mmCIF file of C-alpha atoms in Angstrom:
data_model
loop_
_atom_site.group_PDB
_atom_site.id
_atom_site.type_symbol
_atom_site.label_atom_id
_atom_site.label_comp_id
_atom_site.label_asym_id
_atom_site.label_seq_id
_atom_site.Cartn_x
_atom_site.Cartn_y
_atom_site.Cartn_z
ATOM 1 C CA UNK A 1 137.164 62.905 106.370
ATOM 2 C CA UNK A 2 135.993 66.303 106.575
ATOM 3 C CA UNK A 3 136.037 68.568 103.708
ATOM 4 C CA UNK A 4 137.361 71.915 103.423
ATOM 5 C CA UNK A 5 134.640 72.999 101.266
ATOM 6 C CA UNK A 6 130.728 73.741 102.005
ATOM 7 C CA UNK A 7 129.055 75.275 104.813
ATOM 8 C CA UNK A 8 130.635 76.068 107.942
ATOM 9 C CA UNK A 9 129.728 77.354 111.277
ATOM 10 C CA UNK A 10 128.965 80.932 110.827
ATOM 11 C CA UNK A 11 129.502 81.998 114.574
ATOM 12 C CA UNK A 12 133.135 82.781 115.787
ATOM 13 C CA UNK A 13 132.358 81.907 119.245
ATOM 14 C CA UNK A 14 131.030 78.398 118.244
ATOM 15 C CA UNK A 15 127.541 79.279 120.005
ATOM 16 C CA UNK A 16 125.409 77.961 117.083
ATOM 17 C CA UNK A 17 125.706 74.146 118.005
ATOM 18 C CA UNK A 18 122.747 74.635 120.489
ATOM 19 C CA UNK A 19 120.081 73.899 117.357
ATOM 20 C CA UNK A 20 122.087 71.054 116.000
ATOM 21 C CA UNK A 21 122.983 68.938 119.064
ATOM 22 C CA UNK A 22 120.206 67.644 121.042
ATOM 23 C CA UNK A 23 119.794 64.591 123.208
ATOM 24 C CA UNK A 24 116.367 62.818 122.650
ATOM 25 C CA UNK A 25 114.142 63.288 125.858
ATOM 26 C CA UNK A 26 113.837 59.641 126.480
ATOM 27 C CA UNK A 27 117.119 58.828 126.358
ATOM 28 C CA UNK A 28 117.730 61.741 128.913
ATOM 29 C CA UNK A 29 115.295 60.315 131.143
ATOM 30 C CA UNK A 30 116.504 56.594 130.896
ATOM 31 C CA UNK A 31 119.909 57.706 131.950
ATOM 32 C CA UNK A 32 118.320 59.984 134.688
ATOM 33 C CA UNK A 33 116.388 56.894 136.064
ATOM 34 C CA UNK A 34 119.417 54.519 135.678
ATOM 35 C CA UNK A 35 121.057 56.531 138.242
ATOM 36 C CA UNK A 36 118.277 56.664 140.458
ATOM 37 C CA UNK A 37 118.030 53.059 140.351
ATOM 38 C CA UNK A 38 121.837 52.306 140.709
ATOM 39 C CA UNK A 39 121.668 54.766 144.116
ATOM 40 C CA UNK A 40 118.537 53.012 145.421
ATOM 41 C CA UNK A 41 120.658 49.584 144.741
ATOM 42 C CA UNK A 42 123.256 50.782 146.589
ATOM 43 C CA UNK A 43 121.163 51.648 149.566
ATOM 44 C CA UNK A 44 119.479 48.499 149.156
ATOM 45 C CA UNK A 45 122.641 46.486 149.390
ATOM 46 C CA UNK A 46 123.580 48.254 152.618
ATOM 47 C CA UNK A 47 120.372 47.327 154.000
ATOM 48 C CA UNK A 48 121.019 43.677 153.079
ATOM 49 C CA UNK A 49 124.181 43.759 154.431
ATOM 50 C CA UNK A 50 122.965 45.115 157.567
ATOM 51 C CA UNK A 51 120.378 42.320 157.952
ATOM 52 C CA UNK A 52 122.877 39.557 156.709
ATOM 53 C CA UNK A 53 125.408 40.591 159.072
ATOM 54 C CA UNK A 54 122.881 40.274 162.060
ATOM 55 C CA UNK A 55 121.873 36.988 160.812
ATOM 56 C CA UNK A 56 125.286 35.713 160.555
ATOM 57 C CA UNK A 57 126.618 37.203 163.519
ATOM 58 C CA UNK A 58 123.669 35.299 165.608
ATOM 59 C CA UNK A 59 123.801 32.018 163.550
ATOM 60 C CA UNK A 60 127.651 31.490 164.110
ATOM 61 C CA UNK A 61 127.503 32.762 167.644
ATOM 62 C CA UNK A 62 130.054 35.488 166.908
ATOM 63 C CA UNK A 63 128.926 37.610 169.859
ATOM 64 C CA UNK A 64 126.533 36.867 172.711
ATOM 65 C CA UNK A 65 123.136 37.017 172.584
ATOM 66 C CA UNK A 66 122.939 39.915 174.728
ATOM 67 C CA UNK A 67 125.046 42.024 172.246
ATOM 68 C CA UNK A 68 122.852 40.827 169.308
ATOM 69 C CA UNK A 69 119.953 39.308 169.228
ATOM 70 C CA UNK A 70 118.506 36.130 167.370
ATOM 71 C CA UNK A 71 116.976 37.411 164.195
ATOM 72 C CA UNK A 72 113.061 37.726 163.617
ATOM 73 C CA UNK A 73 111.563 34.979 161.328
ATOM 74 C CA UNK A 74 111.204 37.796 158.156
ATOM 75 C CA UNK A 75 114.745 38.094 158.198
ATOM 76 C CA UNK A 76 115.766 34.931 156.357
ATOM 77 C CA UNK A 77 113.348 35.429 153.640
ATOM 78 C CA UNK A 78 114.327 38.720 153.069
ATOM 79 C CA UNK A 79 118.047 37.795 152.635
ATOM 80 C CA UNK A 80 116.585 36.775 149.081
ATOM 81 C CA UNK A 81 116.260 40.462 148.276
ATOM 82 C CA UNK A 82 119.637 40.002 146.904
ATOM 83 C CA UNK A 83 118.163 38.545 143.755
ATOM 84 C CA UNK A 84 115.760 41.517 142.648
ATOM 85 C CA UNK A 85 119.180 43.616 143.325
ATOM 86 C CA UNK A 86 121.253 41.287 140.881
ATOM 87 C CA UNK A 87 118.765 41.416 138.003
ATOM 88 C CA UNK A 88 118.344 44.932 138.259
ATOM 89 C CA UNK A 89 122.274 45.653 138.044
ATOM 90 C CA UNK A 90 122.054 43.377 135.123
ATOM 91 C CA UNK A 91 119.493 45.020 133.212
ATOM 92 C CA UNK A 92 120.914 48.249 133.620
ATOM 93 C CA UNK A 93 123.957 48.299 131.345
ATOM 94 C CA UNK A 94 122.426 47.099 128.074
ATOM 95 C CA UNK A 95 118.807 48.214 128.796
ATOM 96 C CA UNK A 96 117.439 44.978 129.223
ATOM 97 C CA UNK A 97 113.842 44.803 129.759
ATOM 98 C CA UNK A 98 113.437 41.098 130.817
ATOM 99 C CA UNK A 99 115.746 41.354 133.853
ATOM 100 C CA UNK A 100 114.199 44.321 134.776
ATOM 101 C CA UNK A 101 110.584 42.895 134.652
ATOM 102 C CA UNK A 102 112.184 40.050 136.768
ATOM 103 C CA UNK A 103 113.555 42.134 139.177
ATOM 104 C CA UNK A 104 110.283 44.096 139.719
ATOM 105 C CA UNK A 105 108.253 40.800 140.429
ATOM 106 C CA UNK A 106 110.911 39.312 142.516
ATOM 107 C CA UNK A 107 111.317 42.737 144.297
ATOM 108 C CA UNK A 108 107.628 42.238 145.402
ATOM 109 C CA UNK A 109 108.043 38.640 146.655
ATOM 110 C CA UNK A 110 111.662 38.752 148.374
ATOM 111 C CA UNK A 111 111.757 42.279 149.369
ATOM 112 C CA UNK A 112 108.463 43.788 150.055
ATOM 113 C CA UNK A 113 106.401 40.541 151.344
ATOM 114 C CA UNK A 114 108.864 39.740 154.025
ATOM 115 C CA UNK A 115 108.719 43.279 155.332
ATOM 116 C CA UNK A 116 105.145 43.323 155.439
ATOM 117 C CA UNK A 117 105.245 40.088 157.476
ATOM 118 C CA UNK A 118 107.992 41.508 159.426
ATOM 119 C CA UNK A 119 105.842 44.386 160.697
ATOM 120 C CA UNK A 120 102.954 41.955 161.765
ATOM 121 C CA UNK A 121 105.539 39.817 163.337
ATOM 122 C CA UNK A 122 107.119 42.352 165.229
ATOM 123 C CA UNK A 123 103.879 44.197 166.121
ATOM 124 C CA UNK A 124 103.071 42.362 169.513
ATOM 125 C CA UNK A 125 106.686 43.072 170.671
ATOM 126 C CA UNK A 126 106.246 46.711 169.848
ATOM 127 C CA UNK A 127 102.841 46.527 171.550
ATOM 128 C CA UNK A 128 104.436 45.104 174.779
ATOM 129 C CA UNK A 129 107.272 47.473 174.723
ATOM 130 C CA UNK A 130 105.345 50.536 174.100
ATOM 131 C CA UNK A 131 102.643 49.746 176.915
ATOM 132 C CA UNK A 132 105.012 48.275 179.456
ATOM 133 C CA UNK A 133 108.660 49.420 178.515
ATOM 134 C CA UNK A 134 109.872 45.833 178.650
ATOM 135 C CA UNK A 135 112.261 44.573 175.727
ATOM 136 C CA UNK A 136 113.827 41.211 175.785
ATOM 137 C CA UNK A 137 115.870 41.540 172.708
ATOM 138 C CA UNK A 138 118.598 43.784 172.174
ATOM 139 C CA UNK A 139 121.022 44.927 169.465
ATOM 140 C CA UNK A 140 124.063 46.828 171.031
ATOM 141 C CA UNK A 141 122.081 47.824 173.941
ATOM 142 C CA UNK A 142 118.842 49.323 172.089
ATOM 143 C CA UNK A 143 115.490 47.360 172.071
ATOM 144 C CA UNK A 144 115.690 44.947 168.911
ATOM 145 C CA UNK A 145 112.356 45.774 167.821
ATOM 146 C CA UNK A 146 112.839 49.339 167.598
ATOM 147 C CA UNK A 147 116.190 49.066 165.818
ATOM 148 C CA UNK A 148 114.253 46.521 163.146
ATOM 149 C CA UNK A 149 111.285 48.538 162.778
ATOM 150 C CA UNK A 150 113.611 51.747 161.761
ATOM 151 C CA UNK A 151 115.264 49.418 159.400
ATOM 152 C CA UNK A 152 111.978 48.569 158.101
ATOM 153 C CA UNK A 153 110.926 51.706 157.490
ATOM 154 C CA UNK A 154 114.015 52.623 155.430
ATOM 155 C CA UNK A 155 113.674 49.500 153.644
ATOM 156 C CA UNK A 156 110.045 50.023 152.369
ATOM 157 C CA UNK A 157 110.933 53.874 151.330
ATOM 158 C CA UNK A 158 113.941 52.308 149.476
ATOM 159 C CA UNK A 159 111.824 49.452 147.842
ATOM 160 C CA UNK A 160 108.963 51.640 147.052
ATOM 161 C CA UNK A 161 110.947 53.863 145.269
ATOM 162 C CA UNK A 162 113.033 51.537 143.416
ATOM 163 C CA UNK A 163 109.782 49.803 141.880
ATOM 164 C CA UNK A 164 108.403 53.378 140.879
ATOM 165 C CA UNK A 165 111.797 54.379 139.052
ATOM 166 C CA UNK A 166 111.947 50.705 137.549
ATOM 167 C CA UNK A 167 108.554 51.157 136.177
ATOM 168 C CA UNK A 168 109.319 54.658 134.884
ATOM 169 C CA UNK A 169 112.489 53.282 133.363
ATOM 170 C CA UNK A 170 110.588 50.102 131.812
ATOM 171 C CA UNK A 171 107.906 52.557 130.200
ATOM 172 C CA UNK A 172 110.755 54.540 128.632
ATOM 173 C CA UNK A 173 112.329 51.220 127.388
ATOM 174 C CA UNK A 174 109.319 49.924 126.355
ATOM 175 C CA UNK A 175 108.678 53.187 124.287
ATOM 176 C CA UNK A 176 111.969 53.252 122.566
ATOM 177 C CA UNK A 177 111.487 49.576 121.636
ATOM 178 C CA UNK A 178 108.118 50.374 120.126
ATOM 179 C CA UNK A 179 109.727 53.490 118.108
ATOM 180 C CA UNK A 180 112.055 51.245 116.716
ATOM 181 C CA UNK A 181 109.740 48.731 115.582
ATOM 182 C CA UNK A 182 107.663 51.244 113.966
ATOM 183 C CA UNK A 183 110.328 52.490 111.795
#
């Protein structure tokens, strides 16, 4: 309970709270980095859903291969990139460092590596399209290699920013953990 005697705020417009109430900077940084990681996780989920939809539609022959082409080989291992997404989502609510580290390591293995392989796999097809103007795979009337390269460019940027923000978040959490151990 509050007492009715003792020091009171002297300002009638309550403007003197600023020197008393402050949030420690690493908590502010942790909250803003969590927000950024959550936004990037959402974009990653959308990219994953696009790739999963193409693989599913092609695998179950839901539409003709003229409308949606068969997937490239890199798309199958890229479907495992849902694992780093789940790990990072599990790490955010309670600042779980272990899940965040697992997410960062598996993002390199299941997200970035298939994209690098996919860039190399599709390069001869893109070269043929550029030199001769011939495309053999299509996604809704567009060249499949062009569409997938656009998806890959966005995915590489999303994963790079995810890893960057997760590293900054890990550093922020690790610093707070070390400060607690020192006290």
